[in-house]
PDB file of C-alpha atoms in Angstrom:
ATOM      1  CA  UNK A   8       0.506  20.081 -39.608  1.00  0.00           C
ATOM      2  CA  UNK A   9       3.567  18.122 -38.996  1.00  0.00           C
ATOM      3  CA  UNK A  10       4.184  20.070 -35.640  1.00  0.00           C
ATOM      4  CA  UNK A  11       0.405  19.386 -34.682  1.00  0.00           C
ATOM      5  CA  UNK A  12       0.974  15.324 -35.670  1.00  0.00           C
ATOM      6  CA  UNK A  13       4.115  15.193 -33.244  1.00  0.00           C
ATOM      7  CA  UNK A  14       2.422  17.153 -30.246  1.00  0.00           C
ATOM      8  CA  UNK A  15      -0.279  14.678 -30.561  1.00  0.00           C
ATOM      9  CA  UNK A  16       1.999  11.401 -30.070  1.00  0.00           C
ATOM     10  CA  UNK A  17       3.746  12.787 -27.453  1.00  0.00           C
ATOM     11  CA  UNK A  18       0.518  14.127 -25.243  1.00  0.00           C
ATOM     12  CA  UNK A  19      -0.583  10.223 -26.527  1.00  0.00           C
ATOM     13  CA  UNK A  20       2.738   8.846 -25.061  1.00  0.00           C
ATOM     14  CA  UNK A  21       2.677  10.617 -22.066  1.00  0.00           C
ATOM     15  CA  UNK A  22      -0.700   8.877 -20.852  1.00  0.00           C
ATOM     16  CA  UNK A  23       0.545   5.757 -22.075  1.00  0.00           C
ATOM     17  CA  UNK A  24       3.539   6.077 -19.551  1.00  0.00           C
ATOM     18  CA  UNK A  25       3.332   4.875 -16.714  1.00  0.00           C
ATOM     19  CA  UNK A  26       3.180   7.906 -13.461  1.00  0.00           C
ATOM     20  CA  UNK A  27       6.347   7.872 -11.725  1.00  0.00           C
ATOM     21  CA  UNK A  28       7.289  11.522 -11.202  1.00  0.00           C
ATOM     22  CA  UNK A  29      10.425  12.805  -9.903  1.00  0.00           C
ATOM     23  CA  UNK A  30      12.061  10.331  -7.647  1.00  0.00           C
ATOM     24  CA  UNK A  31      15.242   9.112  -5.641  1.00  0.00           C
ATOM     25  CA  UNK A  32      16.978   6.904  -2.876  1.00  0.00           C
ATOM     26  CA  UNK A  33      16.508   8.330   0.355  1.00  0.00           C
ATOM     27  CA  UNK A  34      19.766   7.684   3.032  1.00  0.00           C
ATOM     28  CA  UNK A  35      19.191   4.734   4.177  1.00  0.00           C
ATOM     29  CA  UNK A  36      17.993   2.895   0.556  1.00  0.00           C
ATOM     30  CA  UNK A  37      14.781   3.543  -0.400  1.00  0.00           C
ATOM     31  CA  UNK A  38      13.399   4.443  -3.491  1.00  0.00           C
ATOM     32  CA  UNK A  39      10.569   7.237  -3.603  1.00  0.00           C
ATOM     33  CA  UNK A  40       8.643   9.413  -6.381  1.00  0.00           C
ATOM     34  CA  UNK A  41       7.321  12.468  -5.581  1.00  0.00           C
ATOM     35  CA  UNK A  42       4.858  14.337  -7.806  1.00  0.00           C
ATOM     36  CA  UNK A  43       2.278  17.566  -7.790  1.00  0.00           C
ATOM     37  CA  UNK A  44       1.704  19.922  -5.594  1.00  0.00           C
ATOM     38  CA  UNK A  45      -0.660  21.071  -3.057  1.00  0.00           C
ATOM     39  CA  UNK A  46      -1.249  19.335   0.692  1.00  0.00           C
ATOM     40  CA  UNK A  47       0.944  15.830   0.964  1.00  0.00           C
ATOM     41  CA  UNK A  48      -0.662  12.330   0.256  1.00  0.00           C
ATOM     42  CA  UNK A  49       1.707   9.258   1.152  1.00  0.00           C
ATOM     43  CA  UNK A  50       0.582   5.958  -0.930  1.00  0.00           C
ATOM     44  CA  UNK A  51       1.875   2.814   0.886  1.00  0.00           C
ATOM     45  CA  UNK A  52       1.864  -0.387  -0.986  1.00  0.00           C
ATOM     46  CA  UNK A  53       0.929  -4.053  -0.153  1.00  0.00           C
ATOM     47  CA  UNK A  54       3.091  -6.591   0.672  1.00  0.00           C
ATOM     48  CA  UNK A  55       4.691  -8.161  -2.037  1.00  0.00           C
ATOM     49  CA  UNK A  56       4.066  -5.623  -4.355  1.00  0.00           C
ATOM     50  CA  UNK A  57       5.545  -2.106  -5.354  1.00  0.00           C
ATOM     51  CA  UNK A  58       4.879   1.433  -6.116  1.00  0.00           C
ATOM     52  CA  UNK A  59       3.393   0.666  -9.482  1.00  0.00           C
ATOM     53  CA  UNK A  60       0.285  -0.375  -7.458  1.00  0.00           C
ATOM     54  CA  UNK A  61      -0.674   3.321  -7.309  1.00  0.00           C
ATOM     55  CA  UNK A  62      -0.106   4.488 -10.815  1.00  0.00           C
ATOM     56  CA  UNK A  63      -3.877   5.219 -11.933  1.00  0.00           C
ATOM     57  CA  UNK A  64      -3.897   6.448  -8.124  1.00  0.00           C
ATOM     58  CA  UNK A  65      -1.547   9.120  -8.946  1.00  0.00           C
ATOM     59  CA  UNK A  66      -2.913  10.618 -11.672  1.00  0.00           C
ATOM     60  CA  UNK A  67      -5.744  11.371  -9.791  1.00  0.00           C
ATOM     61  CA  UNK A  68      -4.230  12.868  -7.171  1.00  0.00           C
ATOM     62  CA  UNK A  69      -1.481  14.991  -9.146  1.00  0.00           C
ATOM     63  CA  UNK A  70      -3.787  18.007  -9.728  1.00  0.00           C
ATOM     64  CA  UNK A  71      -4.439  18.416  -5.573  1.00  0.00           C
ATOM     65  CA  UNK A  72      -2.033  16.878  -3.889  1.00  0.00           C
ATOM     66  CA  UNK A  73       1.671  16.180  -3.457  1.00  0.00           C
ATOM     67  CA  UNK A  74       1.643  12.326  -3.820  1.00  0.00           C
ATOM     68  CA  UNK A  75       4.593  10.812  -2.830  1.00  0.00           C
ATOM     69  CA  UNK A  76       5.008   7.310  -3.132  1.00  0.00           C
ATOM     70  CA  UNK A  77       7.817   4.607  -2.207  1.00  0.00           C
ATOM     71  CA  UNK A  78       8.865   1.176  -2.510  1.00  0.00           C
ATOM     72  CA  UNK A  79       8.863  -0.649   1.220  1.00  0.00           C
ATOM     73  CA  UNK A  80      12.234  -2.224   2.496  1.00  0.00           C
ATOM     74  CA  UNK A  81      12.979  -5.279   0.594  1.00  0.00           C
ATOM     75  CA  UNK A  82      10.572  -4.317  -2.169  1.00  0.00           C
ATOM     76  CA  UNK A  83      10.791  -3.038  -5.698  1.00  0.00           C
ATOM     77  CA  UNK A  84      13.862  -0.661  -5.891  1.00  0.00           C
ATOM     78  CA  UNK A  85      14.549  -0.388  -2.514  1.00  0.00           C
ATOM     79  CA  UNK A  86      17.240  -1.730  -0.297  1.00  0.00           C
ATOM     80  CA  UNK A  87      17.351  -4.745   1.480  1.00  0.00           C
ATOM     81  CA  UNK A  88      17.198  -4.341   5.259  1.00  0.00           C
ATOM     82  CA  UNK A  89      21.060  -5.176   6.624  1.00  0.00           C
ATOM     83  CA  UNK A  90      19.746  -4.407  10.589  1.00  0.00           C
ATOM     84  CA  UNK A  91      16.800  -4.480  12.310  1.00  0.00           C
ATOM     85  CA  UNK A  92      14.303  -2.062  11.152  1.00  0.00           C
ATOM     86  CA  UNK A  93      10.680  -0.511  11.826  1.00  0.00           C
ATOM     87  CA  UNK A  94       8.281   0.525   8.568  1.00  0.00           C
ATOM     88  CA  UNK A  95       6.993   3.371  10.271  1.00  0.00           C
ATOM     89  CA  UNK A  96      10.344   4.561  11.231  1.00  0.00           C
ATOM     90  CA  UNK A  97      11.403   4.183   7.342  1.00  0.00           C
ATOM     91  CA  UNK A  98       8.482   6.400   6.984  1.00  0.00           C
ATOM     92  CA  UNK A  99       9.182   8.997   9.281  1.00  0.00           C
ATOM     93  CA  UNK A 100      13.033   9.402   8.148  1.00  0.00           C
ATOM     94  CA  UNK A 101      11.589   9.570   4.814  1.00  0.00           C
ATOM     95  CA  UNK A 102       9.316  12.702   5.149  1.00  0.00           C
ATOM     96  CA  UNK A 103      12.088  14.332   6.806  1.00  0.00           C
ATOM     97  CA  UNK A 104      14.312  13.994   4.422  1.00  0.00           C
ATOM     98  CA  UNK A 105      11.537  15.245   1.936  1.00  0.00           C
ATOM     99  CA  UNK A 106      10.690  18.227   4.637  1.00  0.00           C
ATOM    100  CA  UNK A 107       7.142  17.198   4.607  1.00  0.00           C
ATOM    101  CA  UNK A 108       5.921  17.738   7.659  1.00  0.00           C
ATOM    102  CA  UNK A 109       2.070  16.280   7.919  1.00  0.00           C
ATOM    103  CA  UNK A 110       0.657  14.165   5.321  1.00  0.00           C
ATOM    104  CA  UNK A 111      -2.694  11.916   4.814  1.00  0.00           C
ATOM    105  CA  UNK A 112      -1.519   7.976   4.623  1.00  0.00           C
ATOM    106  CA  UNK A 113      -2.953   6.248   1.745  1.00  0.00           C
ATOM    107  CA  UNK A 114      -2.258   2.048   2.210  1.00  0.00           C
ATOM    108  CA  UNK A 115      -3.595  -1.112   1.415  1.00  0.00           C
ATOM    109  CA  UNK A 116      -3.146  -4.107   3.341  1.00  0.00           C
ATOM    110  CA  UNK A 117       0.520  -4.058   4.563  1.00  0.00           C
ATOM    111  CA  UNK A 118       0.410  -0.640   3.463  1.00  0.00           C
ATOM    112  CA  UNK A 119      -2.544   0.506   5.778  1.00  0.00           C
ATOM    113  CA  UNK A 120      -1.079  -1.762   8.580  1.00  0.00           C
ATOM    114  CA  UNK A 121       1.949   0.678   8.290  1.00  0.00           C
ATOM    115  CA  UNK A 122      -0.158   3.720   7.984  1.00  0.00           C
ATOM    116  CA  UNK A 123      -1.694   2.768  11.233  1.00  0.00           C
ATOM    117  CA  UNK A 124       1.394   2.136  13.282  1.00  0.00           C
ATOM    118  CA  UNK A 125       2.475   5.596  12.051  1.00  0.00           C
ATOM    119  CA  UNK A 126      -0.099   7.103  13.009  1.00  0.00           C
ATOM    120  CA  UNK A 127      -0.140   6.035  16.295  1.00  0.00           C
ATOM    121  CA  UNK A 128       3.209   6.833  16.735  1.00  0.00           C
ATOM    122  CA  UNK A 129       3.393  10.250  15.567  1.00  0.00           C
ATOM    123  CA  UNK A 130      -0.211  11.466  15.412  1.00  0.00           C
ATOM    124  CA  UNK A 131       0.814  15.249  14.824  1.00  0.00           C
ATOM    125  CA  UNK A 132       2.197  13.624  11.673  1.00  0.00           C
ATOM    126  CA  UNK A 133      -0.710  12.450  10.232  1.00  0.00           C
ATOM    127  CA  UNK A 134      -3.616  15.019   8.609  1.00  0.00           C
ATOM    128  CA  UNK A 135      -5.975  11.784   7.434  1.00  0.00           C
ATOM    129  CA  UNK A 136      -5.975   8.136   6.641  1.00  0.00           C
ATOM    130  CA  UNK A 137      -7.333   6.405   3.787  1.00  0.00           C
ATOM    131  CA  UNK A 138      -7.228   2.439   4.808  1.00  0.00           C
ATOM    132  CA  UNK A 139      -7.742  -0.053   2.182  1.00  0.00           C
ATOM    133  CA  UNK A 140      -7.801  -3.710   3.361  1.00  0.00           C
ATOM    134  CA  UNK A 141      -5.704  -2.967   5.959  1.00  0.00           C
ATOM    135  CA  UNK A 142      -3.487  -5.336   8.348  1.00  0.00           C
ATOM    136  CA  UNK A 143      -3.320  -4.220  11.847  1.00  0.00           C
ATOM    137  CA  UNK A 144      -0.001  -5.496  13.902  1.00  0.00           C
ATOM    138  CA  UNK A 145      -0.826  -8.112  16.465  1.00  0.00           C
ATOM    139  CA  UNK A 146      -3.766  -9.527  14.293  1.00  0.00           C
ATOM    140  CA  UNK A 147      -4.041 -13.383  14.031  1.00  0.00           C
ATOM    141  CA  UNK A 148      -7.079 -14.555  12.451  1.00  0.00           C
ATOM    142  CA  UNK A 149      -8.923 -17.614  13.439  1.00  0.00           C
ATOM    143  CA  UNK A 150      -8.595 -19.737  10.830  1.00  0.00           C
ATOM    144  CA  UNK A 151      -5.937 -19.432   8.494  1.00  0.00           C
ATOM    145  CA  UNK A 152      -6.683 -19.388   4.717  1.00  0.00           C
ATOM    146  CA  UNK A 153      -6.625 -22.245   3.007  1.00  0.00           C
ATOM    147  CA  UNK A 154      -3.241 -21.251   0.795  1.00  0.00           C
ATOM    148  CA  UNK A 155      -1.469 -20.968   3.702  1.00  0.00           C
ATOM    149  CA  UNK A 156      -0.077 -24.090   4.305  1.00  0.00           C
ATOM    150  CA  UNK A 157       1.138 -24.609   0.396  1.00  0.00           C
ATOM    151  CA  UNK A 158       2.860 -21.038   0.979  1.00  0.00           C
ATOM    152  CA  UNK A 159       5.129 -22.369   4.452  1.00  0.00           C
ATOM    153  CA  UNK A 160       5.801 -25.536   2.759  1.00  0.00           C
ATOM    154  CA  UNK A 161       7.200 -23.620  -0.126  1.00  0.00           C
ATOM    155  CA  UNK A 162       9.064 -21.141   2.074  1.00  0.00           C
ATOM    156  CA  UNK A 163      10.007 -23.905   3.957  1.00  0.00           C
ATOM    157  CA  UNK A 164      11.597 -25.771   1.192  1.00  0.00           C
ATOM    158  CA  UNK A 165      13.038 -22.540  -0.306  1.00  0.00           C
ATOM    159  CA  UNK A 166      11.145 -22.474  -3.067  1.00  0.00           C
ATOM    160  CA  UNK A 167      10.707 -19.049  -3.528  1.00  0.00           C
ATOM    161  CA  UNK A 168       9.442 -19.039  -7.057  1.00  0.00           C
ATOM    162  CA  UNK A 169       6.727 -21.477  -6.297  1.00  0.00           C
ATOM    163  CA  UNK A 170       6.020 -19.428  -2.947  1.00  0.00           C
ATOM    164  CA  UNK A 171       5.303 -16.651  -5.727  1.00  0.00           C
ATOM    165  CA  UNK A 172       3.176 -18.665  -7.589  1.00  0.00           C
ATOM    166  CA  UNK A 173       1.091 -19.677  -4.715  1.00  0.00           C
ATOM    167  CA  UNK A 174       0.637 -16.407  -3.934  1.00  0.00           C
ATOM    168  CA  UNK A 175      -0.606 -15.363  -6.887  1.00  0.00           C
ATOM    169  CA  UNK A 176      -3.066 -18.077  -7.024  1.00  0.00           C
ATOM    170  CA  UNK A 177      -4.669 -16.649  -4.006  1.00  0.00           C
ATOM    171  CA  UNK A 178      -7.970 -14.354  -3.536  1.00  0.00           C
ATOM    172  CA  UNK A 179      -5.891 -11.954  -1.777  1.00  0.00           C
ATOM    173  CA  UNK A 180      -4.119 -11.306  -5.710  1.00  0.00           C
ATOM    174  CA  UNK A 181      -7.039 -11.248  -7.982  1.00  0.00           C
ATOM    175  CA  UNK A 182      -6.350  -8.403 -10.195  1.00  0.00           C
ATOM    176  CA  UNK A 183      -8.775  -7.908 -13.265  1.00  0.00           C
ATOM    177  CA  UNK A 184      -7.539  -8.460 -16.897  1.00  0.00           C
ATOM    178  CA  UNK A 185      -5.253  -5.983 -17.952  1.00  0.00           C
ATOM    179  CA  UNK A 186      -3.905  -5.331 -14.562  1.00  0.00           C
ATOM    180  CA  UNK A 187      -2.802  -9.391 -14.096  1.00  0.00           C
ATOM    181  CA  UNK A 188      -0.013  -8.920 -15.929  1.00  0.00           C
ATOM    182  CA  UNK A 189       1.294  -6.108 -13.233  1.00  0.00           C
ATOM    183  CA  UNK A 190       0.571  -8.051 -10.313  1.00  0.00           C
ATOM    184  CA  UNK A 191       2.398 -11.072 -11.387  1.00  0.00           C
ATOM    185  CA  UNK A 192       5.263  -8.376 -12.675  1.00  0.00           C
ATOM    186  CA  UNK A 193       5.675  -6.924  -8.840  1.00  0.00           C
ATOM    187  CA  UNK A 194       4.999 -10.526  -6.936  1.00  0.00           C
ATOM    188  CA  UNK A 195       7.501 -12.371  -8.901  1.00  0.00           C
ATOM    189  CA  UNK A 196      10.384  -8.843  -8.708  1.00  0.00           C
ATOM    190  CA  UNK A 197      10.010  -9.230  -4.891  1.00  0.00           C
ATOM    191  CA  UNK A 198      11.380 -12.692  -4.889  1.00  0.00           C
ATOM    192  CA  UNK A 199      14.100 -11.717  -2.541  1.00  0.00           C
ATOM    193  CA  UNK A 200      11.776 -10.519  -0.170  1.00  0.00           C
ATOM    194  CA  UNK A 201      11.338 -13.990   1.301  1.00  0.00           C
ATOM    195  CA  UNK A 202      15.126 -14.218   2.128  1.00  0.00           C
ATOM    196  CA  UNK A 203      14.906 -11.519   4.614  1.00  0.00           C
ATOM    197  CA  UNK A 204      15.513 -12.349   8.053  1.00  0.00           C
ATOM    198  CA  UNK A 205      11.978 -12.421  10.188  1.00  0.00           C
ATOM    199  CA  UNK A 206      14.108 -11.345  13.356  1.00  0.00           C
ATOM    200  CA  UNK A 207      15.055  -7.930  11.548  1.00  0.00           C
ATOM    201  CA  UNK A 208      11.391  -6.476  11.025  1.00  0.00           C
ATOM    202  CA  UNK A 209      10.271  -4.571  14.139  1.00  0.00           C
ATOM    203  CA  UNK A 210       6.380  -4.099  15.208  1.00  0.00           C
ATOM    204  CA  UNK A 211       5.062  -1.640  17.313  1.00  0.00           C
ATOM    205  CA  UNK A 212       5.242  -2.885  21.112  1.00  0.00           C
ATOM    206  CA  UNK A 213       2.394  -3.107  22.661  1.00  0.00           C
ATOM    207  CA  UNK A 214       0.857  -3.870  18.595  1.00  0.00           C
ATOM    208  CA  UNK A 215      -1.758  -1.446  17.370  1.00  0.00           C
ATOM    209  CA  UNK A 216      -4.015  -4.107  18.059  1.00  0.00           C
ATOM    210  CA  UNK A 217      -4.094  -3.428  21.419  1.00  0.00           C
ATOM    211  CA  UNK A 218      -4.390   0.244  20.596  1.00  0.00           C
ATOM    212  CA  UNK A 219      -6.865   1.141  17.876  1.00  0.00           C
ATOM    213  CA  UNK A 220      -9.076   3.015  20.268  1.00  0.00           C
ATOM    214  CA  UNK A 221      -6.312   5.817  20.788  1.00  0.00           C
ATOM    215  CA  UNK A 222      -6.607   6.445  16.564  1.00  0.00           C
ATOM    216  CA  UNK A 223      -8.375   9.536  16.874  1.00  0.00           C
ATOM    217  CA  UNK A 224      -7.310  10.805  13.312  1.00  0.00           C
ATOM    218  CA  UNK A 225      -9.960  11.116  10.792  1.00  0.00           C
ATOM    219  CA  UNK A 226     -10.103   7.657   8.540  1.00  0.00           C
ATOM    220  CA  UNK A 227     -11.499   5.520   6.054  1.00  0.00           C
ATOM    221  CA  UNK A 228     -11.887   2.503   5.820  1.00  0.00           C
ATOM    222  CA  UNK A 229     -12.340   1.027   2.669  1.00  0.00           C
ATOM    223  CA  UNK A 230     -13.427  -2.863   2.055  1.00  0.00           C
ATOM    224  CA  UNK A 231     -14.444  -4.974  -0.874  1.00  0.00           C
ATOM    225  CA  UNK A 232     -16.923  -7.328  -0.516  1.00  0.00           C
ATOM    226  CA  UNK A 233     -15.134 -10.281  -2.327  1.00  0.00           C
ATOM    227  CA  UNK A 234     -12.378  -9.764  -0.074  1.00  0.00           C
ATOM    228  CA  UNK A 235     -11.306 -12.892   2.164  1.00  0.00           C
ATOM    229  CA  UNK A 236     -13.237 -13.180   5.195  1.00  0.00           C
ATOM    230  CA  UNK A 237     -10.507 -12.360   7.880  1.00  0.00           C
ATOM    231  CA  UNK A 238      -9.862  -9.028   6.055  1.00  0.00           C
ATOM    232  CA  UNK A 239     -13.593  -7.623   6.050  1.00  0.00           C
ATOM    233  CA  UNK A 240     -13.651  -8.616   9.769  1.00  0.00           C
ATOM    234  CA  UNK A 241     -10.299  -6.811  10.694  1.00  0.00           C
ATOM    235  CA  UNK A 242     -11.558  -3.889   8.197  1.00  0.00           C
ATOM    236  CA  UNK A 243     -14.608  -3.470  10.456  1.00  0.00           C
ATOM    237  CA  UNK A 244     -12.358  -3.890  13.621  1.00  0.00           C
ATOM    238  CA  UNK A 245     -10.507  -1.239  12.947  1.00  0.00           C
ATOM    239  CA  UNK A 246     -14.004   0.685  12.445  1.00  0.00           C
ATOM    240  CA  UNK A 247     -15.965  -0.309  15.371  1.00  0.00           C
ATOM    241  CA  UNK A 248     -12.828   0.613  17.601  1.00  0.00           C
ATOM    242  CA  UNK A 249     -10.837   3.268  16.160  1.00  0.00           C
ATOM    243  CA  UNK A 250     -13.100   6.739  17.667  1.00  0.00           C
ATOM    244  CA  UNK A 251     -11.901   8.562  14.380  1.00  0.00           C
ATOM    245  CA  UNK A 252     -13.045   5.729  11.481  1.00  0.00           C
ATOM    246  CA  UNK A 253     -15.552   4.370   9.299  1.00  0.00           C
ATOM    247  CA  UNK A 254     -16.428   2.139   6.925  1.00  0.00           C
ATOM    248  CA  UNK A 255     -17.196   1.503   3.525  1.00  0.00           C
ATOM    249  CA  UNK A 256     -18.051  -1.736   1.451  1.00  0.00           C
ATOM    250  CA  UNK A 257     -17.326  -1.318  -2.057  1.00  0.00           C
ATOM    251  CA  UNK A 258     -20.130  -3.894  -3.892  1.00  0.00           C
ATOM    252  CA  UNK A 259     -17.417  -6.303  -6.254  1.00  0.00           C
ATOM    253  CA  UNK A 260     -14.442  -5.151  -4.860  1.00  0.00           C
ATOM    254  CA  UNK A 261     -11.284  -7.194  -3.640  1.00  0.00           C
ATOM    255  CA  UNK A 262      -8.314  -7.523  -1.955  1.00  0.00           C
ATOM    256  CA  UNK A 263      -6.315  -4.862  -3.797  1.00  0.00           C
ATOM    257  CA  UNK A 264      -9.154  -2.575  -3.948  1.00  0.00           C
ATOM    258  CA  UNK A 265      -7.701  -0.100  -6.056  1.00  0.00           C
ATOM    259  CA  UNK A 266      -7.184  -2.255  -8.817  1.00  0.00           C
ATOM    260  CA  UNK A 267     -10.210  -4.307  -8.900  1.00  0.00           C
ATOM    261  CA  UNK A 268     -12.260  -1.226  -8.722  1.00  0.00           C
ATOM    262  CA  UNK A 269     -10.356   1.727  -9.074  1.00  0.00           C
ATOM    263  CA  UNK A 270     -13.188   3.987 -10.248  1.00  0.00           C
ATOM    264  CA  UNK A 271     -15.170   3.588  -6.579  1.00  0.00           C
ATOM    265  CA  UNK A 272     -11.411   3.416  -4.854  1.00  0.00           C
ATOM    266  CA  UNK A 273     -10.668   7.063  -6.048  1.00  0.00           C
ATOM    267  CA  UNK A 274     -13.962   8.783  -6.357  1.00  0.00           C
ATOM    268  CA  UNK A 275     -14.361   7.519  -2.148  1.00  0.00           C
ATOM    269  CA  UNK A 276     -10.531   8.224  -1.795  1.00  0.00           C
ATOM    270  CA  UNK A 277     -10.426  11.833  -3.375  1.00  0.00           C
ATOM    271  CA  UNK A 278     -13.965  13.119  -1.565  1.00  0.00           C
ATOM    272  CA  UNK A 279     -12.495  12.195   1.993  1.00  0.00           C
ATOM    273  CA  UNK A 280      -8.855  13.586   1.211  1.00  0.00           C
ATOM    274  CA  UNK A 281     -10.890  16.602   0.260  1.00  0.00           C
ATOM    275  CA  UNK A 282     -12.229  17.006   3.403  1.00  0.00           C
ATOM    276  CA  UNK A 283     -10.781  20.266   5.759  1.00  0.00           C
TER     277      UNK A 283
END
């Protein structure tokens, strides 16, 4: 009896935990988890945030797939950037040095902007793309939100705490209760994220922008319809141009789509990685 009371705390524990799976630094700084088996799925995170992001993500994905997830340069665990660098060359040295060969992208926002520039990049790389609120490189909207100008003034004044708070006032951060608490956890941790250099990030020249109609690769796109403006009308850009895409609106859904409505997210996410 004692044995069965034990067993049943730990299986209890181990759902309690949160997924991380086995995990390193890669050469040049960045920290990765890699977990499961079965065809590779790379989860990309949003700006500002961290791996944690996916962690209901990867549970889901475990029993297929070999999910592999990482923190971006300057974020979470990973190193700061000490040259000039490109995301979707991180990536790239990254799979090598995990011998994956060809995996399906999973990102939201900065995440899918990355995914994108990968996959335009190195195509033969890429077996599917899951896009969730994605940024494309080269995009300037419009109009710029209305936070945006208590954000600069922040940054300006190197503020970076209260550039963390006005973030996390924003639509673009809405997380639902019992998920807050996270968000706030990975916005404020990437505080020195701010400090890095704009001149050492490198985008894709000519941006993918420009070159959306050469994404041939089978995506989704995946929108909520409380998201801000801009992003469902670059979310249906990408749709309308890319030959390989398509869209879905997810009714309630917001900026970080897989936390606002995580049961849609996967259930849409799973049937297209599914997909031969």
């Amino acid at each position: 009896m004692r044995r069965m009371a034990w067993s049943a705390v730990l299986i209890l524990a181990a759902t309690a935990l949160p997924a991380r799976g086995a995990g390193g630094k890669s050469s040049s700084g960045l920290a990765y988890w890699s977990s499961g088996s079965g065809p590779a799925v790379v989860l990309l995170h949003g700006s500002n945030l961290d791996h944690r992001m996916w962690d209901d993500q990867v549970r889901v994905l475990e029993p297929e797939f070999r999910v592999i997830r990482y923190d971006l340069r300057a974020h979470g665990e990973s190193a700061l950037p000490e040259a000039p660098f490109s995301a979707s060359r991180d990536l790239a040295e990254l799979l090598d040095e995990l011998n994956v060969e060809r995996a399906s992208l999973v990102g939201l926002s900065l995440g899918g902007q990355i995914a994108i520039d990968f996959a335009l990049e190195f195509p033969d790389r890429v077996g599917r793309l899951v896009l969730a609120s994605p940024g494309v490189s080269g995009f300037q909207p419009s109009e710029m939100p209305s936070f945006f100008q208590d954000l600069m003034g922040a940054l300006q004044a190197r503020d970076f705490e209260r550039a963390n708070e006005v973030l996390l006032e924003t639509p673009l951060m809405w997380a639902p209760e019992g998920k807050r608490e996270l968000v706030a956890e990975m916005v404020r941790g990437n505080v020195e994220l701010w400090t890095v250099p704009p001149n050492l990030v490198q985008f894709p020249q000519p941006p993918s922008l420009e070159r959306l109609e050469e994404l041939k690769v089978p995506t989704l796109v995946l929108v909520g319809d409380q998201d801000a403006g801009f992003m469902q009308q670059l979310a249906r850009t990408v749709a309308e141009r890319a030959p390989g895409a398509r869209i879905e609106v997810v009714e309630g859904g917001h900026h970080l789509l897989n936390l606002s409505s995580p049961d849609e997210f996967q259930r849409r996410m799973l049937e297209f990685l599914r997909q031969r």
